[in-house]
Short mmCIF file of N, CA and C in Angstrom, two decimals:
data_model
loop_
_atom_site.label_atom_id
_atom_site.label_comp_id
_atom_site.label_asym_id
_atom_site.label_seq_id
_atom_site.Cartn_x
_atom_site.Cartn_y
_atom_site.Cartn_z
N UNK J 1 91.61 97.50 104.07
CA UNK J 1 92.80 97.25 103.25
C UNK J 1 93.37 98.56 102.75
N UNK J 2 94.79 98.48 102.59
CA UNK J 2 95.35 99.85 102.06
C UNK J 2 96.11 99.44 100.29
N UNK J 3 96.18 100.17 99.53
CA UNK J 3 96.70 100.61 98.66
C UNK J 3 97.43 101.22 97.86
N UNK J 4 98.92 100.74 97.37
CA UNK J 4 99.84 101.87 97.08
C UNK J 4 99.90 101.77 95.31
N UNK J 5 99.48 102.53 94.58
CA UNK J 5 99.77 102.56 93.50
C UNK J 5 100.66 103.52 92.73
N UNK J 6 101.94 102.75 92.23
CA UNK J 6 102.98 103.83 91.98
C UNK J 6 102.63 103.53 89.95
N UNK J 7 103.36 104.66 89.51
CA UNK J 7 103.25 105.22 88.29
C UNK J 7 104.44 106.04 87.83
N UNK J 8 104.85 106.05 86.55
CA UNK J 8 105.82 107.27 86.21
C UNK J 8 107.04 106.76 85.65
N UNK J 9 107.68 105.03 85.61
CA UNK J 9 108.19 104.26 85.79
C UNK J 9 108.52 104.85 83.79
N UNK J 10 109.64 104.19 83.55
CA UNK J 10 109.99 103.76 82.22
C UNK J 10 111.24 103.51 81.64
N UNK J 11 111.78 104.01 80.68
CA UNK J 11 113.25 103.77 79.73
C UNK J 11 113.31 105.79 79.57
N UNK J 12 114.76 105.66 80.11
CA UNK J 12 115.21 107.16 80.01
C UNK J 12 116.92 107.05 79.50
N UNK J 13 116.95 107.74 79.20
CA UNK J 13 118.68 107.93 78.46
C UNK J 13 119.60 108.30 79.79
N UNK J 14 121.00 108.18 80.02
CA UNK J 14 121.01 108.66 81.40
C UNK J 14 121.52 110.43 80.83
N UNK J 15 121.27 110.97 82.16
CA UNK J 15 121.82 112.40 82.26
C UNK J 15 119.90 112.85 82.10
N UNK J 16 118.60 112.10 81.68
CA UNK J 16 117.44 112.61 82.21
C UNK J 16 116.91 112.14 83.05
N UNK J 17 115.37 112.85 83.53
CA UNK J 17 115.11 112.64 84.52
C UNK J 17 113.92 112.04 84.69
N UNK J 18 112.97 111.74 85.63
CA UNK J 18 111.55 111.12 85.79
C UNK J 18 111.54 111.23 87.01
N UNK J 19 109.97 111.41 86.97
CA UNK J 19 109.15 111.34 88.24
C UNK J 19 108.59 110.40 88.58
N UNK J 20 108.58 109.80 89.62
CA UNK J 20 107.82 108.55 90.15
C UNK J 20 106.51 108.70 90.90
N UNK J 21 105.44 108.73 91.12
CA UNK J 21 104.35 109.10 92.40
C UNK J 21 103.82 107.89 92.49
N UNK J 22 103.13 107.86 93.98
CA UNK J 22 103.07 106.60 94.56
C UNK J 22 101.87 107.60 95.57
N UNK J 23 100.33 106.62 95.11
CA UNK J 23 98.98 107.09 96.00
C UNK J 23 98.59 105.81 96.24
N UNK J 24 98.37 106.20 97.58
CA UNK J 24 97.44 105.27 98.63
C UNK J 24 96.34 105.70 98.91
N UNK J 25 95.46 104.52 99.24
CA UNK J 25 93.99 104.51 99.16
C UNK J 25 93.95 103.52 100.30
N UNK J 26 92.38 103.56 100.71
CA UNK J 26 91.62 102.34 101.49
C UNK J 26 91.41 103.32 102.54
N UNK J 27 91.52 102.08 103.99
CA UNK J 27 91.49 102.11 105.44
C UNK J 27 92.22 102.76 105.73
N UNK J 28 93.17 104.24 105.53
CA UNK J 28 93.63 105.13 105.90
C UNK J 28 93.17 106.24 106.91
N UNK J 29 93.69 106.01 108.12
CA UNK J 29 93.33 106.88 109.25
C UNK J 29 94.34 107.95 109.03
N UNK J 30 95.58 108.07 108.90
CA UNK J 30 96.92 108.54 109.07
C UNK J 30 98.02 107.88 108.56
N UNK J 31 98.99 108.56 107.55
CA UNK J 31 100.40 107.82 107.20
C UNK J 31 101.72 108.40 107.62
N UNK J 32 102.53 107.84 108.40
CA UNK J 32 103.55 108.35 109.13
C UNK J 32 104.61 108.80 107.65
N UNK J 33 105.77 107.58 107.80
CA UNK J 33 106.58 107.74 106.93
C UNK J 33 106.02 107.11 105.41
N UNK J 34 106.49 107.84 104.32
CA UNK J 34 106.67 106.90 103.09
C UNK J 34 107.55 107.17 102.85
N UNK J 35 107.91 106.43 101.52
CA UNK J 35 109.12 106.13 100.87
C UNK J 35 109.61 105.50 99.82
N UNK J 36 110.63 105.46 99.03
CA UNK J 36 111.06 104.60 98.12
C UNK J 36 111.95 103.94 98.17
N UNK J 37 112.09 102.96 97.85
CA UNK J 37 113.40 102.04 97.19
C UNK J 37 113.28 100.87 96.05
N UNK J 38 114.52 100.39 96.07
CA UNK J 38 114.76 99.77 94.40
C UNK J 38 115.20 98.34 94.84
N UNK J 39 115.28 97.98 93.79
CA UNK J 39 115.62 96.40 93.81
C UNK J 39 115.97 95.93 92.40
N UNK J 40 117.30 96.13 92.09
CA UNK J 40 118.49 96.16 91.03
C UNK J 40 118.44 94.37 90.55
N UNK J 41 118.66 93.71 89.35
CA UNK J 41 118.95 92.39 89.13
C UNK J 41 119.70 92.09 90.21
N UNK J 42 119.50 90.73 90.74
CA UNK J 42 120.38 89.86 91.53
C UNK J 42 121.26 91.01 92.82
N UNK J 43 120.27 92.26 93.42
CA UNK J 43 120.65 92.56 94.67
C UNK J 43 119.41 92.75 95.60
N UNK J 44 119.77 92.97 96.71
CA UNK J 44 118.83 93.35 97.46
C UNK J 44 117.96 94.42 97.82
N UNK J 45 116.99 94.96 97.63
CA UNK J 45 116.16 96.09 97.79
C UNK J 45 116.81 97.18 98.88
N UNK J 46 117.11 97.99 98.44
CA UNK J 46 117.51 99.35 99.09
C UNK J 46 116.76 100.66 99.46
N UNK J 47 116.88 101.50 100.48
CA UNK J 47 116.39 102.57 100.43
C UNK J 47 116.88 103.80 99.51
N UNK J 48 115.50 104.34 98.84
CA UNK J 48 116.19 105.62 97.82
C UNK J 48 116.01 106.21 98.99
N UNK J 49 114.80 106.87 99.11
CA UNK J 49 114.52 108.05 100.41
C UNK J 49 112.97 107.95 100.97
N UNK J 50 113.35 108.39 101.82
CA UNK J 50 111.83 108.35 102.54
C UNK J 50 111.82 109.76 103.31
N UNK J 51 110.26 109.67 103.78
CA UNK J 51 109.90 111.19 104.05
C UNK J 51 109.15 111.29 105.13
N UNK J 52 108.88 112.02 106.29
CA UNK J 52 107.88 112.06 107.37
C UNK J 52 106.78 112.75 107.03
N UNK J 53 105.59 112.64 107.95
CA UNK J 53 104.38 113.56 107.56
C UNK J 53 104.99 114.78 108.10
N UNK J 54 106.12 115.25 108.43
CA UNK J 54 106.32 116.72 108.86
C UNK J 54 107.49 116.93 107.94
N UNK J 55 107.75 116.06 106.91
CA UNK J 55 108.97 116.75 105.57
C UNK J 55 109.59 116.58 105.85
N UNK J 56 110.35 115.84 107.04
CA UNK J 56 111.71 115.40 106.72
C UNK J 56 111.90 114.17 106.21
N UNK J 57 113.14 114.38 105.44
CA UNK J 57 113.77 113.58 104.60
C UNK J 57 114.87 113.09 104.82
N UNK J 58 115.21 111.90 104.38
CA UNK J 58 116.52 111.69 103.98
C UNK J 58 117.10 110.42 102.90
N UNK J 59 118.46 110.50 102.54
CA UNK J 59 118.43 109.61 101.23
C UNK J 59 119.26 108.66 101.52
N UNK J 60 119.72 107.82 100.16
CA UNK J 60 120.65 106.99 100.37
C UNK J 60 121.60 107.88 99.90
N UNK J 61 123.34 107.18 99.82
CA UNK J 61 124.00 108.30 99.78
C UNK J 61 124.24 108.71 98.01
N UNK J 62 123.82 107.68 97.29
CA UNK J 62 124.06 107.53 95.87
C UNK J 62 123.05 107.91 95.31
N UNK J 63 122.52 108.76 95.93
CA UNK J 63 121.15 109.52 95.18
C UNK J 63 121.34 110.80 95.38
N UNK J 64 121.50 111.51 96.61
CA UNK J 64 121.67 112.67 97.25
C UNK J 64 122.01 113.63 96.13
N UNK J 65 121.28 115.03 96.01
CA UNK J 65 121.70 115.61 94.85
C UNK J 65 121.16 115.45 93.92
N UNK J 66 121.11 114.64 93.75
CA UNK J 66 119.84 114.00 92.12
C UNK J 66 118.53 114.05 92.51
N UNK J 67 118.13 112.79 93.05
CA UNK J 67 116.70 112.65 93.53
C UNK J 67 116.06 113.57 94.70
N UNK J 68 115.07 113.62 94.53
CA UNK J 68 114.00 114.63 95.52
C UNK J 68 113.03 113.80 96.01
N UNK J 69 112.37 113.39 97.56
CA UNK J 69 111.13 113.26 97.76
C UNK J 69 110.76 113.59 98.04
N UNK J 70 108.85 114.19 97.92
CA UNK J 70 107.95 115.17 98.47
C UNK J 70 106.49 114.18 98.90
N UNK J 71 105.74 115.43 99.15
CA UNK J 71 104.35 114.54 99.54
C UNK J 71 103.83 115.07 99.70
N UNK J 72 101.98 114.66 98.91
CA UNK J 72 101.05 115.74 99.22
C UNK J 72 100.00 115.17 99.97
N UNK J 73 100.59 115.41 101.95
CA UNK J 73 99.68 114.57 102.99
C UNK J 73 97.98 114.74 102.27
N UNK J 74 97.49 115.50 101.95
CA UNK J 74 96.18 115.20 101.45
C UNK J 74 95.68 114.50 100.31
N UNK J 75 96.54 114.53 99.61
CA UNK J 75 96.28 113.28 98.85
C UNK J 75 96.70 111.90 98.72
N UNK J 76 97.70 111.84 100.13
CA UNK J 76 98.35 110.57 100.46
C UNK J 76 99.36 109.96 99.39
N UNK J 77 99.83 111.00 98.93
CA UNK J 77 100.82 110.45 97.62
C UNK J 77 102.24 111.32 97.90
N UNK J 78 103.01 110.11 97.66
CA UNK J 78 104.51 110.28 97.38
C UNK J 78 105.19 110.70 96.08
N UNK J 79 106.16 111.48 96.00
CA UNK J 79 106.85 111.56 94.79
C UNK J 79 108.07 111.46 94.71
N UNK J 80 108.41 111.25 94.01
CA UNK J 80 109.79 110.69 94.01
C UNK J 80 110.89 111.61 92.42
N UNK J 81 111.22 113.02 92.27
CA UNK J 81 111.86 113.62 90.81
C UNK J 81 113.30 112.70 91.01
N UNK J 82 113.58 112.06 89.92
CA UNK J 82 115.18 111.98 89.76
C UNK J 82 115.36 112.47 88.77
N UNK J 83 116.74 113.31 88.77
CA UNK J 83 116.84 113.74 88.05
C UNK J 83 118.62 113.24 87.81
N UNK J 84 119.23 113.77 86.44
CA UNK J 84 120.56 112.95 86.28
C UNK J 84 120.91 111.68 86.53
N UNK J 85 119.56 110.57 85.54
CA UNK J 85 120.08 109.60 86.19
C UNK J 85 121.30 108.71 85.13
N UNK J 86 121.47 107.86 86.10
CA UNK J 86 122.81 107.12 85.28
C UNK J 86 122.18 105.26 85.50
N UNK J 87 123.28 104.76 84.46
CA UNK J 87 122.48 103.37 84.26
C UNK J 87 122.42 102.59 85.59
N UNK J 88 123.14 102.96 86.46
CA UNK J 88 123.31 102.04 87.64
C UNK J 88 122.06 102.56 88.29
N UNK J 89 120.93 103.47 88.34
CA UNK J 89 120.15 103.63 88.97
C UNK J 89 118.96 102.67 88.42
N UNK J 90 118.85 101.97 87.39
CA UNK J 90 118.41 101.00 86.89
C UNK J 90 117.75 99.86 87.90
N UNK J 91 116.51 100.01 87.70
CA UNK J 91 115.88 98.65 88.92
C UNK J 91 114.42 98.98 89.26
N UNK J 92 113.63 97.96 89.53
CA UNK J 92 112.31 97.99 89.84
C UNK J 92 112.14 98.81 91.25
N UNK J 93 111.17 99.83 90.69
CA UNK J 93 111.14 101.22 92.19
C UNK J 93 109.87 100.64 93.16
N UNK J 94 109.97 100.48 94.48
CA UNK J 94 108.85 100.25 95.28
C UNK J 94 108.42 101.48 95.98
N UNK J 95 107.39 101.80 96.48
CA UNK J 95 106.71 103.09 97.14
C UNK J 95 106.13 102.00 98.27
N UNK J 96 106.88 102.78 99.79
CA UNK J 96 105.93 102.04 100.66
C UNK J 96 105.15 103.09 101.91
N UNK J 97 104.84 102.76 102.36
CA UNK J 97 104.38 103.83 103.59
C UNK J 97 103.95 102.62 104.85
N UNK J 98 104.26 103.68 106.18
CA UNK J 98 103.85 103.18 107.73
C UNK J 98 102.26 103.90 107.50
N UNK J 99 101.81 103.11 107.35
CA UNK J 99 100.03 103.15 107.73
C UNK J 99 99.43 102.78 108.95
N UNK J 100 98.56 103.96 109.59
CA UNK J 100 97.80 103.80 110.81
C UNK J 100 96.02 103.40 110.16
N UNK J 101 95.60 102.47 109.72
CA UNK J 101 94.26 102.09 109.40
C UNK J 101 93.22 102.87 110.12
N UNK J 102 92.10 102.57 109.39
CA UNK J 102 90.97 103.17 110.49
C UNK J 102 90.47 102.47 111.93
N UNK J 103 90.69 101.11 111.59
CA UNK J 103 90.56 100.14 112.67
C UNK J 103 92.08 100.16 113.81
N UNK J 104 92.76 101.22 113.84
CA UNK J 104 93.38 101.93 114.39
C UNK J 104 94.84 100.85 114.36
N UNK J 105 95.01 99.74 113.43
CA UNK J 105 96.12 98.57 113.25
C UNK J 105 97.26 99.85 112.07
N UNK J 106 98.64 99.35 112.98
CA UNK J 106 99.31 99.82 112.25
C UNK J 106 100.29 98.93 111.55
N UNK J 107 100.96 99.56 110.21
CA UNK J 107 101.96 98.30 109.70
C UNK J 107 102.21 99.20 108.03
N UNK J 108 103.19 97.90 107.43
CA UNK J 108 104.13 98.89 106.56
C UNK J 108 103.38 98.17 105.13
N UNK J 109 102.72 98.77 104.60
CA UNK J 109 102.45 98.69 102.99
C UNK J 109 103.17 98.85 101.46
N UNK J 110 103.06 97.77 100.68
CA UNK J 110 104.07 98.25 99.35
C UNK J 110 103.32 98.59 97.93
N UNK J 111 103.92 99.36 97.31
CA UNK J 111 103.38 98.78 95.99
C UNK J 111 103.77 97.98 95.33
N UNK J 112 103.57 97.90 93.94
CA UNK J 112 103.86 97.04 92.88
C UNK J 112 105.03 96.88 92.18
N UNK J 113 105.68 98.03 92.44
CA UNK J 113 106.34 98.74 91.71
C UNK J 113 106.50 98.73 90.04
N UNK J 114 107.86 99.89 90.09
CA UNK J 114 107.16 100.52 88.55
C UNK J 114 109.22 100.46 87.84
N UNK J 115 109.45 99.93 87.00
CA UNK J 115 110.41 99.54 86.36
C UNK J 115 110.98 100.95 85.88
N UNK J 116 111.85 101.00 86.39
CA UNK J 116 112.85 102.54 86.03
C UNK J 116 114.11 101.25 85.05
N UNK J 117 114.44 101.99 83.62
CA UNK J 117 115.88 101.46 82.87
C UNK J 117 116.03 103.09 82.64
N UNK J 118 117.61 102.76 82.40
CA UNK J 118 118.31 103.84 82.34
C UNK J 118 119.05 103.44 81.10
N UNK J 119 119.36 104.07 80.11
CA UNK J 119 120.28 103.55 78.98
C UNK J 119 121.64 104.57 78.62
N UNK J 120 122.63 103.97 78.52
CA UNK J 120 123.69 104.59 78.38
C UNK J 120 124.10 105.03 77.53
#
């Protein structure tokens, strides 16, 4: 079994910032891509950004500039800095990753996610 536990989540004023990180655990052989996205009241879950095990990136377009994602392949954790945020960035954050198991099965894992408000 794999494991994504994200953290960092809270109530920020807008124009600051927060960090999100997101570590996986278990049956981890190898993790291709991770990533984040949100899921706003009454819309559908979106991509913030996601990242390859060789650093590339890319975002949605309403983040670009603000938010950053990184990753520290050895500790199997994602991060996620936003910075300047505004209330519309408001919404429950998911951290997921493409996981290759040890039993060599591959497939896409989530966390729990972690409640980002933004107040105006």
């Amino acid at each position: 079994q794999v494991q994504l536990v994200e953290s960092g989540g809270g109530l920020v004023q807008a124009g600051g910032s927060l960090r999100l990180s997101c570590a996986a655990s278990g049956s981890i052989f190898s993790i291709n891509a991770m990533g984040w996205y949100r899921q706003a009241p009454g819309k559908q879950r979106e991509l913030v950004g996601r990242i390859t095990s060789g650093g590339s990136t890319n975002y949605a377009d309403s983040v670009k500039g603000r938010f950053t994602i990184s990753r520290d392949n050895p500790k199997n954790t994602v991060y996620l800095q936003m910075n300047s945020l505004k209330p519309e960035d408001t919404a429950v954050y998911y951290c997921n990753a493409d996981v290759l198991t040890t039993t060599r099965v591959r497939g896409g894992y989530w966390g729990q996610g972690t409640q980002v408000t933004v107040s105006s």
